[in-house]
mmCIF file of C-alpha atoms and ligand atoms in Angstrom:
data_model
loop_
_atom_site.group_PDB
_atom_site.id
_atom_site.type_symbol
_atom_site.label_atom_id
_atom_site.label_comp_id
_atom_site.label_asym_id
_atom_site.label_seq_id
_atom_site.Cartn_x
_atom_site.Cartn_y
_atom_site.Cartn_z
ATOM 1 C CA MET A 364 -26.619 -6.344 163.225
ATOM 2 C CA THR A 365 -25.168 -3.118 164.471
ATOM 3 C CA LEU A 366 -26.253 0.332 163.651
ATOM 4 C CA ILE A 367 -23.034 1.743 162.324
ATOM 5 C CA LYS A 368 -23.224 5.295 161.361
ATOM 6 C CA ALA A 369 -25.569 8.186 161.447
ATOM 7 C CA LEU A 370 -24.734 10.779 158.886
ATOM 8 C CA GLN A 371 -23.983 14.294 159.928
ATOM 9 C CA GLN A 372 -26.871 15.851 161.727
ATOM 10 C CA PRO A 373 -29.545 15.139 164.286
ATOM 11 C CA GLN A 374 -32.940 14.466 162.801
ATOM 12 C CA THR A 375 -35.200 17.449 162.962
ATOM 13 C CA SER A 376 -37.774 16.546 160.340
ATOM 14 C CA LYS A 377 -41.364 16.077 161.354
ATOM 15 C CA LYS A 378 -41.826 13.705 158.445
ATOM 16 C CA GLU A 379 -42.445 10.053 159.181
ATOM 17 C CA LYS A 380 -39.388 7.848 159.598
ATOM 18 C CA VAL A 381 -38.869 5.070 157.065
ATOM 19 C CA LEU A 382 -36.916 1.810 157.086
ATOM 20 C CA LEU A 383 -35.713 0.969 153.554
ATOM 21 C CA THR A 384 -34.202 -2.481 152.966
ATOM 22 C CA GLY A 385 -31.639 -3.259 150.248
ATOM 23 C CA GLY A 386 -30.397 0.319 150.130
ATOM 24 C CA THR A 387 -27.568 -0.346 147.665
ATOM 25 C CA GLY A 388 -29.932 -1.699 145.017
ATOM 26 C CA PHE A 389 -31.044 -0.067 141.794
ATOM 27 C CA VAL A 390 -34.692 0.389 142.768
ATOM 28 C CA ALA A 391 -33.848 1.338 146.345
ATOM 29 C CA SER A 392 -31.446 4.046 145.218
ATOM 30 C CA HIS A 393 -34.301 5.876 143.518
ATOM 31 C CA VAL A 394 -36.728 5.191 146.355
ATOM 32 C CA LEU A 395 -34.160 6.750 148.649
ATOM 33 C CA ASP A 396 -33.942 9.806 146.381
ATOM 34 C CA SER A 397 -37.714 10.218 146.553
ATOM 35 C CA LEU A 398 -37.794 9.761 150.320
ATOM 36 C CA ALA A 399 -34.939 12.209 150.859
ATOM 37 C CA THR A 400 -36.493 14.746 148.482
ATOM 38 C CA ASN A 401 -39.690 14.504 150.481
ATOM 39 C CA GLY A 402 -37.841 15.065 153.741
ATOM 40 C CA HIS A 403 -38.290 11.656 155.338
ATOM 41 C CA PRO A 404 -35.665 10.495 157.818
ATOM 42 C CA VAL A 405 -34.539 7.099 156.530
ATOM 43 C CA VAL A 406 -32.619 4.118 157.837
ATOM 44 C CA VAL A 407 -31.365 2.021 154.915
ATOM 45 C CA THR A 408 -30.094 -1.508 155.327
ATOM 46 C CA VAL A 409 -26.945 -2.565 153.460
ATOM 47 C CA ARG A 410 -24.845 -5.727 153.623
ATOM 48 C CA SER A 411 -21.505 -4.251 154.658
ATOM 49 C CA GLU A 412 -19.914 -1.162 156.130
ATOM 50 C CA GLU A 413 -18.058 -0.521 152.870
ATOM 51 C CA LYS A 414 -21.356 -0.453 150.947
ATOM 52 C CA GLY A 415 -22.965 1.775 153.550
ATOM 53 C CA ASN A 416 -20.133 4.287 153.434
ATOM 54 C CA ARG A 417 -20.176 4.359 149.659
ATOM 55 C CA LEU A 418 -23.913 5.019 149.733
ATOM 56 C CA LEU A 419 -23.588 7.884 152.194
ATOM 57 C CA GLN A 420 -20.736 9.421 150.207
ATOM 58 C CA SER A 421 -22.741 9.344 146.993
ATOM 59 C CA LEU A 422 -25.743 10.866 148.743
ATOM 60 C CA SER A 423 -23.689 13.689 150.190
ATOM 61 C CA HIS A 424 -22.851 14.808 146.640
ATOM 62 C CA PHE A 425 -26.527 15.497 146.209
ATOM 63 C CA GLY A 426 -26.974 17.159 149.592
ATOM 64 C CA ALA A 427 -29.487 14.435 150.374
ATOM 65 C CA SER A 428 -27.632 12.685 153.128
ATOM 66 C CA LYS A 429 -28.555 14.648 156.214
ATOM 67 C CA GLN A 430 -31.345 12.417 157.331
ATOM 68 C CA VAL A 431 -30.052 9.075 156.078
ATOM 69 C CA GLN A 432 -28.472 6.442 158.288
ATOM 70 C CA TYR A 433 -27.408 2.978 157.378
ATOM 71 C CA ALA A 434 -27.614 -0.263 159.297
ATOM 72 C CA ILE A 435 -25.945 -3.530 158.365
ATOM 73 C CA VAL A 436 -28.017 -6.625 157.610
ATOM 74 C CA PRO A 437 -25.682 -9.072 155.841
ATOM 75 C CA ASP A 438 -28.418 -11.568 155.005
ATOM 76 C CA ILE A 439 -32.158 -10.948 155.158
ATOM 77 C CA SER A 440 -32.857 -14.676 155.365
ATOM 78 C CA THR A 441 -31.434 -14.751 158.897
ATOM 79 C CA LYS A 442 -34.175 -14.844 161.493
ATOM 80 C CA ASN A 443 -34.417 -11.707 163.647
ATOM 81 C CA ALA A 444 -31.937 -9.902 161.368
ATOM 82 C CA PHE A 445 -33.970 -6.697 161.658
ATOM 83 C CA ASP A 446 -34.800 -6.914 165.366
ATOM 84 C CA SER A 447 -32.313 -4.449 166.769
ATOM 85 C CA ILE A 448 -33.086 -1.841 164.086
ATOM 86 C CA LEU A 449 -36.784 -2.133 164.773
ATOM 87 C CA ARG A 450 -36.216 -1.871 168.510
ATOM 88 C CA ASP A 451 -34.017 1.211 168.152
ATOM 89 C CA HIS A 452 -36.243 3.331 165.907
ATOM 90 C CA ARG A 453 -39.808 4.526 165.792
ATOM 91 C CA PHE A 454 -40.642 3.893 162.155
ATOM 92 C CA THR A 455 -43.980 4.778 160.605
ATOM 93 C CA TYR A 456 -43.258 3.083 157.290
ATOM 94 C CA VAL A 457 -41.149 0.221 155.991
ATOM 95 C CA ILE A 458 -40.211 -0.256 152.330
ATOM 96 C CA HIS A 459 -38.851 -3.709 151.565
ATOM 97 C CA THR A 460 -36.930 -3.825 148.286
ATOM 98 C CA ALA A 461 -34.135 -6.274 149.196
ATOM 99 C CA SER A 462 -34.344 -9.549 147.301
ATOM 100 C CA PRO A 463 -31.898 -11.395 145.058
ATOM 101 C CA TYR A 464 -32.307 -10.471 141.402
ATOM 102 C CA GLN A 465 -30.105 -12.383 138.970
ATOM 103 C CA LEU A 466 -30.789 -14.427 135.880
ATOM 104 C CA SER A 467 -29.761 -17.696 137.476
ATOM 105 C CA PHE A 468 -28.714 -19.099 140.853
ATOM 106 C CA ALA A 469 -26.320 -21.948 141.719
ATOM 107 C CA ASP A 470 -28.443 -22.900 144.722
ATOM 108 C CA PRO A 471 -32.065 -21.852 144.049
ATOM 109 C CA ILE A 472 -33.216 -22.327 147.635
ATOM 110 C CA ASN A 473 -30.399 -20.717 149.595
ATOM 111 C CA ASP A 474 -29.358 -18.097 147.056
ATOM 112 C CA CYS A 475 -32.799 -16.896 146.032
ATOM 113 C CA LEU A 476 -35.965 -18.461 147.436
ATOM 114 C CA ASN A 477 -35.028 -18.258 151.107
ATOM 115 C CA PRO A 478 -33.888 -14.621 151.033
ATOM 116 C CA ALA A 479 -36.967 -13.655 149.023
ATOM 117 C CA ILE A 480 -39.572 -15.568 151.029
ATOM 118 C CA LYS A 481 -38.059 -15.823 154.512
ATOM 119 C CA GLY A 482 -36.568 -12.361 154.120
ATOM 120 C CA THR A 483 -40.099 -11.026 153.712
ATOM 121 C CA THR A 484 -41.827 -13.034 156.428
ATOM 122 C CA TYR A 485 -39.052 -12.559 158.997
ATOM 123 C CA LEU A 486 -39.135 -8.824 158.402
ATOM 124 C CA LEU A 487 -42.931 -8.700 158.796
ATOM 125 C CA ASP A 488 -42.699 -10.820 161.921
ATOM 126 C CA SER A 489 -40.082 -8.518 163.463
ATOM 127 C CA ILE A 490 -42.151 -5.424 162.686
ATOM 128 C CA HIS A 491 -45.218 -7.089 164.180
ATOM 129 C CA ARG A 492 -43.386 -7.991 167.402
ATOM 130 C CA LEU A 493 -41.174 -4.963 167.876
ATOM 131 C CA CYS A 494 -42.326 -1.837 166.087
ATOM 132 C CA PRO A 495 -45.973 -1.001 166.826
ATOM 133 C CA SER A 496 -45.587 2.458 165.281
ATOM 134 C CA VAL A 497 -45.410 1.006 161.742
ATOM 135 C CA THR A 498 -48.657 1.578 159.859
ATOM 136 C CA ARG A 499 -47.726 0.525 156.325
ATOM 137 C CA VAL A 500 -45.226 -1.854 154.747
ATOM 138 C CA VAL A 501 -44.620 -1.423 151.017
ATOM 139 C CA ILE A 502 -43.057 -4.479 149.403
ATOM 140 C CA THR A 503 -41.315 -4.487 146.018
ATOM 141 C CA SER A 504 -42.895 -7.489 144.385
ATOM 142 C CA SER A 505 -42.767 -7.871 140.604
ATOM 143 C CA SER A 506 -44.781 -8.337 137.472
ATOM 144 C CA ALA A 507 -43.288 -11.833 137.726
ATOM 145 C CA ALA A 508 -45.902 -12.498 140.408
ATOM 146 C CA ILE A 509 -48.632 -11.391 137.979
ATOM 147 C CA ILE A 510 -47.870 -12.576 134.474
ATOM 148 C CA ASN A 511 -47.912 -16.121 133.285
ATOM 149 C CA PRO A 512 -45.663 -16.911 130.336
ATOM 150 C CA PRO A 513 -46.116 -18.744 128.049
ATOM 151 C CA ASN A 514 -49.882 -18.976 128.748
ATOM 152 C CA HIS A 515 -50.599 -15.284 128.786
ATOM 153 C CA ARG A 516 -53.917 -13.707 129.671
ATOM 154 C CA ASP A 517 -55.333 -11.255 127.141
ATOM 155 C CA VAL A 518 -55.068 -8.423 129.680
ATOM 156 C CA TYR A 519 -53.059 -8.423 132.906
ATOM 157 C CA ASP A 520 -53.955 -6.406 135.978
ATOM 158 C CA GLU A 521 -53.644 -6.815 139.743
ATOM 159 C CA SER A 522 -56.195 -9.653 139.834
ATOM 160 C CA SER A 523 -53.755 -11.959 138.062
ATOM 161 C CA TRP A 524 -51.253 -14.322 139.683
ATOM 162 C CA SER A 525 -48.464 -16.272 138.049
ATOM 163 C CA ASP A 526 -49.029 -20.030 138.219
ATOM 164 C CA VAL A 527 -45.298 -20.856 138.424
ATOM 165 C CA SER A 528 -44.867 -23.883 140.714
ATOM 166 C CA TRP A 529 -42.368 -24.808 143.424
ATOM 167 C CA GLU A 530 -41.056 -27.583 141.147
ATOM 168 C CA GLN A 531 -40.386 -25.040 138.414
ATOM 169 C CA ALA A 532 -38.661 -22.826 140.963
ATOM 170 C CA MET A 533 -35.859 -25.417 141.113
ATOM 171 C CA GLN A 534 -35.069 -24.770 137.428
ATOM 172 C CA PRO A 535 -32.676 -21.818 137.174
ATOM 173 C CA GLU A 536 -34.642 -20.007 134.484
ATOM 174 C CA HIS A 537 -37.749 -19.945 136.691
ATOM 175 C CA THR A 538 -36.213 -19.466 140.141
ATOM 176 C CA TYR A 539 -36.318 -15.682 140.248
ATOM 177 C CA ARG A 540 -39.871 -15.290 139.014
ATOM 178 C CA ALA A 541 -41.031 -17.996 141.413
ATOM 179 C CA SER A 542 -39.260 -16.256 144.302
ATOM 180 C CA LYS A 543 -41.265 -13.100 143.648
ATOM 181 C CA LYS A 544 -44.592 -14.920 143.511
ATOM 182 C CA PHE A 545 -43.975 -16.973 146.654
ATOM 183 C CA ALA A 546 -42.560 -14.009 148.583
ATOM 184 C CA GLU A 547 -45.585 -11.872 147.761
ATOM 185 C CA GLN A 548 -47.995 -14.669 148.626
ATOM 186 C CA ALA A 549 -46.183 -15.140 151.926
ATOM 187 C CA ALA A 550 -46.667 -11.457 152.713
ATOM 188 C CA TRP A 551 -50.419 -11.487 152.068
ATOM 189 C CA SER A 552 -50.725 -14.747 154.057
ATOM 190 C CA PHE A 553 -48.872 -13.169 156.976
ATOM 191 C CA LEU A 554 -51.450 -10.401 157.036
ATOM 192 C CA GLU A 555 -54.327 -12.876 157.130
ATOM 193 C CA GLU A 556 -52.778 -15.120 159.754
ATOM 194 C CA HIS A 557 -51.433 -12.517 162.166
ATOM 195 C CA ASN A 558 -53.718 -9.552 161.669
ATOM 196 C CA PRO A 559 -50.933 -7.066 162.468
ATOM 197 C CA ARG A 560 -51.471 -3.343 163.121
ATOM 198 C CA PHE A 561 -49.845 -2.464 159.821
ATOM 199 C CA THR A 562 -51.224 -2.900 156.314
ATOM 200 C CA ILE A 563 -49.344 -3.910 153.160
ATOM 201 C CA ALA A 564 -49.104 -2.595 149.620
ATOM 202 C CA THR A 565 -47.056 -4.250 146.896
ATOM 203 C CA ILE A 566 -45.457 -2.635 143.866
ATOM 204 C CA ASN A 567 -45.478 -5.122 140.999
ATOM 205 C CA ASN A 568 -43.067 -3.488 138.614
ATOM 206 C CA THR A 569 -42.111 -4.969 135.295
ATOM 207 C CA TYR A 570 -38.601 -4.824 133.701
ATOM 208 C CA THR A 571 -37.212 -1.644 135.120
ATOM 209 C CA PHE A 572 -34.799 0.641 133.254
ATOM 210 C CA GLY A 573 -33.249 3.991 134.052
ATOM 211 C CA PRO A 574 -30.313 5.688 135.778
ATOM 212 C CA LEU A 575 -28.060 3.356 137.776
ATOM 213 C CA SER A 576 -27.942 3.104 141.552
ATOM 214 C CA ARG A 577 -25.929 5.880 143.140
ATOM 215 C CA SER A 578 -24.010 3.551 145.395
ATOM 216 C CA LEU A 579 -21.945 1.931 142.630
ATOM 217 C CA ALA A 580 -18.227 2.523 142.102
ATOM 218 C CA ASN A 581 -17.958 5.899 140.393
ATOM 219 C CA SER A 582 -14.623 5.434 138.646
ATOM 220 C CA ALA A 583 -12.488 3.379 136.306
ATOM 221 C CA LYS A 584 -13.194 0.477 138.696
ATOM 222 C CA PHE A 585 -16.760 0.484 137.427
ATOM 223 C CA SER A 586 -17.570 -2.691 135.474
ATOM 224 C CA SER A 587 -20.467 -4.622 134.030
ATOM 225 C CA ALA A 588 -20.689 -6.584 137.291
ATOM 226 C CA GLU A 589 -21.910 -3.381 138.943
ATOM 227 C CA VAL A 590 -24.828 -2.952 136.543
ATOM 228 C CA ASN A 591 -28.103 -4.278 137.900
ATOM 229 C CA THR A 592 -29.756 -7.169 136.074
ATOM 230 C CA SER A 593 -32.565 -5.322 134.285
ATOM 231 C CA ASN A 594 -30.317 -2.561 132.897
ATOM 232 C CA ARG A 595 -27.676 -4.988 131.693
ATOM 233 C CA ARG A 596 -29.123 -5.361 128.187
ATOM 234 C CA ILE A 597 -28.561 -1.620 127.686
ATOM 235 C CA TRP A 598 -25.016 -1.926 129.008
ATOM 236 C CA ASP A 599 -24.335 -4.838 126.632
ATOM 237 C CA LEU A 600 -25.625 -2.828 123.678
ATOM 238 C CA ILE A 601 -23.399 0.179 124.381
ATOM 239 C CA HIS A 602 -20.390 -2.114 124.824
ATOM 240 C CA GLY A 603 -20.604 -3.703 121.393
ATOM 241 C CA LYS A 604 -22.226 -6.978 122.449
ATOM 242 C CA TRP A 605 -25.099 -6.694 119.963
ATOM 243 C CA ARG A 606 -22.738 -6.225 117.028
ATOM 244 C CA ASN A 607 -21.079 -8.941 114.944
ATOM 245 C CA PRO A 608 -17.454 -8.451 113.810
ATOM 246 C CA ASP A 609 -18.706 -7.261 110.379
ATOM 247 C CA GLY A 610 -20.877 -4.575 112.041
ATOM 248 C CA SER A 611 -24.187 -6.350 111.477
ATOM 249 C CA ALA A 612 -26.601 -6.640 114.357
ATOM 250 C CA PHE A 613 -26.990 -9.498 116.784
ATOM 251 C CA ILE A 614 -30.092 -8.498 118.704
ATOM 252 C CA PRO A 615 -31.164 -10.953 121.396
ATOM 253 C CA SER A 616 -34.814 -12.035 121.493
ATOM 254 C CA THR A 617 -36.917 -9.834 123.766
ATOM 255 C CA ALA A 618 -39.303 -12.649 124.785
ATOM 256 C CA PRO A 619 -40.934 -13.495 127.091
ATOM 257 C CA VAL A 620 -41.577 -10.026 128.563
ATOM 258 C CA PHE A 621 -42.073 -6.954 126.383
ATOM 259 C CA THR A 622 -43.038 -4.423 129.055
ATOM 260 C CA PHE A 623 -40.837 -1.910 130.844
ATOM 261 C CA VAL A 624 -41.146 0.824 133.454
ATOM 262 C CA ASP A 625 -38.801 3.641 134.437
ATOM 263 C CA VAL A 626 -37.175 3.238 137.839
ATOM 264 C CA ARG A 627 -38.101 6.802 138.860
ATOM 265 C CA ASP A 628 -41.774 5.994 138.324
ATOM 266 C CA VAL A 629 -41.305 2.826 140.371
ATOM 267 C CA ALA A 630 -39.755 4.924 143.146
ATOM 268 C CA ASP A 631 -42.642 7.393 143.073
ATOM 269 C CA ALA A 632 -45.058 4.468 143.218
ATOM 270 C CA HIS A 633 -43.370 3.188 146.390
ATOM 271 C CA LEU A 634 -43.660 6.585 148.002
ATOM 272 C CA ALA A 635 -47.297 7.079 147.040
ATOM 273 C CA ALA A 636 -48.089 3.557 148.256
ATOM 274 C CA LEU A 637 -47.076 4.535 151.787
ATOM 275 C CA THR A 638 -50.434 6.271 152.151
ATOM 276 C CA ALA A 639 -52.579 4.819 149.344
ATOM 277 C CA PRO A 640 -55.043 1.947 149.887
ATOM 278 C CA GLY A 641 -53.283 -1.313 150.825
ATOM 279 C CA GLN A 642 -53.305 -3.056 147.472
ATOM 280 C CA ARG A 643 -51.212 -4.648 144.768
ATOM 281 C CA TYR A 644 -50.064 -2.074 142.212
ATOM 282 C CA TYR A 645 -48.991 -3.259 138.767
ATOM 283 C CA THR A 646 -46.599 -0.680 137.313
ATOM 284 C CA VAL A 647 -45.833 -0.659 133.597
ATOM 285 C CA GLY A 648 -44.673 2.271 131.468
ATOM 286 C CA GLY A 649 -45.298 0.647 128.101
ATOM 287 C CA PHE A 650 -44.104 -1.959 125.654
ATOM 288 C CA PHE A 651 -40.522 -2.270 124.488
ATOM 289 C CA SER A 652 -38.305 -4.546 122.473
ATOM 290 C CA ASN A 653 -34.556 -4.927 122.242
ATOM 291 C CA TYR A 654 -34.779 -3.633 118.685
ATOM 292 C CA GLN A 655 -36.505 -0.450 119.909
ATOM 293 C CA ILE A 656 -33.805 0.047 122.554
ATOM 294 C CA ALA A 657 -31.126 -0.356 119.874
ATOM 295 C CA ARG A 658 -32.940 2.120 117.633
ATOM 296 C CA ILE A 659 -33.204 4.737 120.404
ATOM 297 C CA VAL A 660 -29.547 4.347 121.375
ATOM 298 C CA ASP A 661 -28.542 4.594 117.735
ATOM 299 C CA GLU A 662 -30.523 7.823 117.324
ATOM 300 C CA GLU A 663 -29.356 9.398 120.571
ATOM 301 C CA PHE A 664 -25.766 8.201 121.042
ATOM 302 C CA LYS A 665 -24.209 7.125 117.762
ATOM 303 C CA GLY A 666 -21.990 10.202 117.680
ATOM 304 C CA VAL A 667 -20.934 9.802 121.304
ATOM 305 C CA LEU A 668 -20.215 6.085 121.256
ATOM 306 C CA GLY A 669 -18.305 5.945 117.997
ATOM 307 C CA GLY A 670 -18.936 3.925 114.855
ATOM 308 C CA ASP A 671 -17.630 0.535 115.953
ATOM 309 C CA VAL A 672 -19.837 -0.076 118.992
ATOM 310 C CA LEU A 673 -23.456 0.000 117.896
ATOM 311 C CA PRO A 674 -24.872 -2.546 115.447
ATOM 312 C CA ASP A 675 -26.062 -1.649 111.984
ATOM 313 C CA LEU A 676 -29.854 -1.913 112.215
ATOM 314 C CA LYS A 677 -30.504 -1.963 108.490
ATOM 315 C CA GLY A 678 -32.751 -4.901 107.617
ATOM 316 C CA GLN A 679 -33.302 -5.835 111.262
ATOM 317 C CA ALA A 680 -36.832 -6.760 112.323
ATOM 318 C CA ASP A 681 -38.583 -5.697 115.515
ATOM 319 C CA ASP A 682 -39.731 -8.826 117.387
ATOM 320 C CA PHE A 683 -42.562 -6.903 119.104
ATOM 321 C CA GLU A 684 -45.951 -7.045 117.382
ATOM 322 C CA GLU A 685 -48.485 -5.078 119.350
ATOM 323 C CA ASP A 686 -51.595 -6.602 117.789
ATOM 324 C CA LYS A 687 -50.431 -10.112 118.742
ATOM 325 C CA HIS A 688 -49.394 -9.159 122.237
ATOM 326 C CA TRP A 689 -51.067 -9.361 125.626
ATOM 327 C CA LYS A 690 -52.216 -6.077 127.107
ATOM 328 C CA PHE A 691 -51.774 -4.526 130.533
ATOM 329 C CA ASP A 692 -54.105 -2.413 132.645
ATOM 330 C CA VAL A 693 -52.304 -0.103 135.071
ATOM 331 C CA SER A 694 -55.245 2.189 135.766
ATOM 332 C CA ARG A 695 -55.073 1.419 139.504
ATOM 333 C CA SER A 696 -51.513 2.712 139.807
ATOM 334 C CA GLU A 697 -52.368 5.738 137.696
ATOM 335 C CA LYS A 698 -55.471 6.546 139.740
ATOM 336 C CA GLU A 699 -54.474 5.621 143.285
ATOM 337 C CA LEU A 700 -50.741 6.394 143.122
ATOM 338 C CA GLY A 701 -50.941 9.255 140.629
ATOM 339 C CA ILE A 702 -48.197 7.824 138.404
ATOM 340 C CA ARG A 703 -47.784 9.354 134.934
ATOM 341 C CA TYR A 704 -45.440 6.930 133.250
ATOM 342 C CA ARG A 705 -42.270 7.995 131.463
ATOM 343 C CA GLY A 706 -41.673 6.698 127.951
ATOM 344 C CA LEU A 707 -39.027 4.263 126.720
ATOM 345 C CA ARG A 708 -36.852 6.925 125.077
ATOM 346 C CA GLU A 709 -36.410 8.903 128.299
ATOM 347 C CA SER A 710 -35.714 5.796 130.322
ATOM 348 C CA VAL A 711 -33.142 4.348 127.910
ATOM 349 C CA ARG A 712 -31.468 7.700 127.271
ATOM 350 C CA ASP A 713 -31.046 8.436 130.980
ATOM 351 C CA ALA A 714 -29.790 4.906 131.643
ATOM 352 C CA VAL A 715 -27.087 5.305 128.989
ATOM 353 C CA VAL A 716 -26.089 8.754 130.229
ATOM 354 C CA SER A 717 -25.680 7.427 133.755
ATOM 355 C CA MET A 718 -23.667 4.376 132.598
ATOM 356 C CA LEU A 719 -21.270 6.612 130.680
ATOM 357 C CA GLU A 720 -20.919 8.927 133.669
ATOM 358 C CA PHE A 721 -20.197 6.093 136.093
ATOM 359 C CA GLU A 722 -17.592 4.658 133.721
ATOM 360 C CA LYS A 723 -15.877 8.000 133.365
ATOM 361 C CA GLY A 724 -16.100 8.631 137.105
ATOM 362 C CA THR A 725 -18.109 11.801 136.565
ATOM 363 C CA ALA A 726 -21.444 10.589 137.908
ATOM 364 C CA PHE A 727 -21.259 12.953 140.863
ATOM 365 C CA ASN A 728 -19.803 15.984 139.139
HETATM 366 P P1 LIG B 1709 -30.526 -5.011 142.815
HETATM 367 O O1 LIG B 1709 -29.798 -6.281 142.633
HETATM 368 O O2 LIG B 1709 -29.956 -3.753 142.317
HETATM 369 O O3 LIG B 1709 -30.894 -4.815 144.352
HETATM 370 C C1 LIG B 1709 -31.173 -5.891 145.201
HETATM 371 C C2 LIG B 1709 -30.873 -5.460 146.614
HETATM 372 O O4 LIG B 1709 -31.182 -6.533 147.511
HETATM 373 C C3 LIG B 1709 -29.388 -5.138 146.815
HETATM 374 O O5 LIG B 1709 -29.274 -4.075 147.712
HETATM 375 C C4 LIG B 1709 -28.844 -6.424 147.436
HETATM 376 O O6 LIG B 1709 -27.686 -6.201 148.210
HETATM 377 C C5 LIG B 1709 -30.033 -6.805 148.313
HETATM 378 N N1 LIG B 1709 -30.017 -8.231 148.648
HETATM 379 C C6 LIG B 1709 -30.140 -9.269 147.803
HETATM 380 N N2 LIG B 1709 -30.067 -10.426 148.482
HETATM 381 C C7 LIG B 1709 -29.900 -10.097 149.785
HETATM 382 C C8 LIG B 1709 -29.746 -10.850 150.977
HETATM 383 N N3 LIG B 1709 -29.759 -12.198 150.989
HETATM 384 N N4 LIG B 1709 -29.565 -10.178 152.151
HETATM 385 C C9 LIG B 1709 -29.532 -8.818 152.166
HETATM 386 N N5 LIG B 1709 -29.692 -8.059 151.074
HETATM 387 C C10 LIG B 1709 -29.874 -8.693 149.894
HETATM 388 O O7 LIG B 1709 -31.963 -5.263 142.155
HETATM 389 P P2 LIG B 1709 -33.160 -4.267 141.885
HETATM 390 O O8 LIG B 1709 -32.953 -2.989 142.536
HETATM 391 O O9 LIG B 1709 -33.434 -4.333 140.453
HETATM 392 O O10 LIG B 1709 -34.329 -5.047 142.642
HETATM 393 C C11 LIG B 1709 -34.894 -4.543 143.840
HETATM 394 C C12 LIG B 1709 -36.247 -5.165 144.029
HETATM 395 O O11 LIG B 1709 -37.057 -4.877 142.901
HETATM 396 C C13 LIG B 1709 -36.189 -6.695 144.149
HETATM 397 O O12 LIG B 1709 -37.148 -7.087 145.085
HETATM 398 C C14 LIG B 1709 -36.581 -7.147 142.742
HETATM 399 O O13 LIG B 1709 -37.139 -8.424 142.753
HETATM 400 C C15 LIG B 1709 -37.627 -6.085 142.409
HETATM 401 N N6 LIG B 1709 -37.882 -5.935 140.986
HETATM 402 C C16 LIG B 1709 -36.893 -5.458 140.137
HETATM 403 C C17 LIG B 1709 -37.169 -5.319 138.800
HETATM 404 C C18 LIG B 1709 -36.155 -4.834 137.833
HETATM 405 O O14 LIG B 1709 -36.378 -4.942 136.619
HETATM 406 N N7 LIG B 1709 -35.036 -4.250 138.287
HETATM 407 C C19 LIG B 1709 -38.503 -5.672 138.235
HETATM 408 C C20 LIG B 1709 -39.435 -6.141 139.221
HETATM 409 C C21 LIG B 1709 -39.137 -6.247 140.539
HETATM 410 P P3 LIG B 1709 -26.224 -6.341 147.527
HETATM 411 O O15 LIG B 1709 -26.225 -5.444 146.318
HETATM 412 O O16 LIG B 1709 -25.287 -5.895 148.571
HETATM 413 O O17 LIG B 1709 -26.090 -7.781 147.154
#
C-alpha cells in the first residue's frame, strides 16, 4: 500500500481525522459527503489509482475535495493491508464500509467471506496495534445480520441476530447475508478478546436506495455494471426490464426483504455513530415493494422516460401486505443518532435523477 496523492491543500481543520474504507462505494460516497460537509479531514481507501483519481475529480466539482486524500488498498483481506496508512496518520475515527456486495459469488470464501470477515478483523487488529489515537470504529454491517428469513420475528430490532449458518454461506444465494453476520460477529468478538482502546458501533442498514456514488464514470461510458447492487432494480425498471414486449408489466417479486432506507440517512447515521454510544444501530426508512417503486417512477418520470420504457401497471398487484408483514423498531437510531428517515418517493426519485444524469454525463454540471 502506498499513499498516492493528497489533494490540493494542507490540512488546516481542527476536526477529527477519519479513515474511510471502500471510498468508491455507494454508501461510502455519501458518508464522504457528510464527512466533508462537516469539515473532517479524510483518508479514503480505494483499490486502484484510477479509482482514486476519479473520486478526487468528482469531489472537486463539489468543492469538497480539499481535505480528502486517497490511499490504495487493493484487497482488504490481505493481512496488514492498512498498516502503513495507520502508521502515517493520527486518526480519531475509522469508518469501515468496504465489503463485497453482489447477488452471487463464484468463490464464496475468497470472493466474499474472507474480505468481509478477515477484512474487518485485520483492520481492527491494525488499528489496535498501530493507531492509539482512534477512539471509535463505525462498521457498516447490514440488516442481513439482524433479520432471519424465512422464519421472521414479529418485530426486529438490534437485539436480533440472523441464524444463517456457515454451511448456508456456501450457497450463493446466502453467501452475502452470511458474510455480513459473520463479519459483524467477528468485530464484536475482537472487542471482547482484545479490549482495545477504541469502541465500536455498527450501522445495520437495510436495502439502501438513493443517488449513485460520485466516483462512477460520468459519461456515455456509464453502464449498468457501474450501478451498485441495491439500486440496480431501479436501473432495470427505467431501462425497460420490467416491461414485456406488449407493454404489460413484469414486476419481479420483492421477497424476502420489504424494507428500504435512503443512503443519505445511512451516511448521517455513520457520522452520528462516531460519537454516539457504541451500539448496533438498525436503520430502516420504511417498507417498500417493487410495485410501489414502479408506481412512483411512473408518476414522476413517465414523461421524461418516454412511453415504451415503463410497464403498464394496470391490473398489477402489490406483493406487500403490511398487516401480514414483520415489523421493525428503529427507535434507537432515531433517538441516539437523531435520524429522521426519508420516504420511499424521495429516495427513488433522487436515485432515478442521478442515474439519468450519470448516463447523460451531466452528473457534475
Ligand atoms: P458497493 O459495492 O458500492 O461498495 C463496496 C465497496 O467495497 C467498494 O468500494 C469496493 O471497491 C469495496 N470492496 C469490496 N471488496 C473489496 C476488497 N476485497 N478489497 C477492497 N475493497 C473492496 O456497495 P455498497 O456501498 O452498497 O456497500 C457498502 C457497505 O454497505 C458494505 O459493507 C455492504 O455490505 C453494506 N450494506 C449495503 C447495503 C445496500 O443496500 N447497499 C445494505 C446493507 C449493508 P470496488 O468498487 O473498487 O470493488
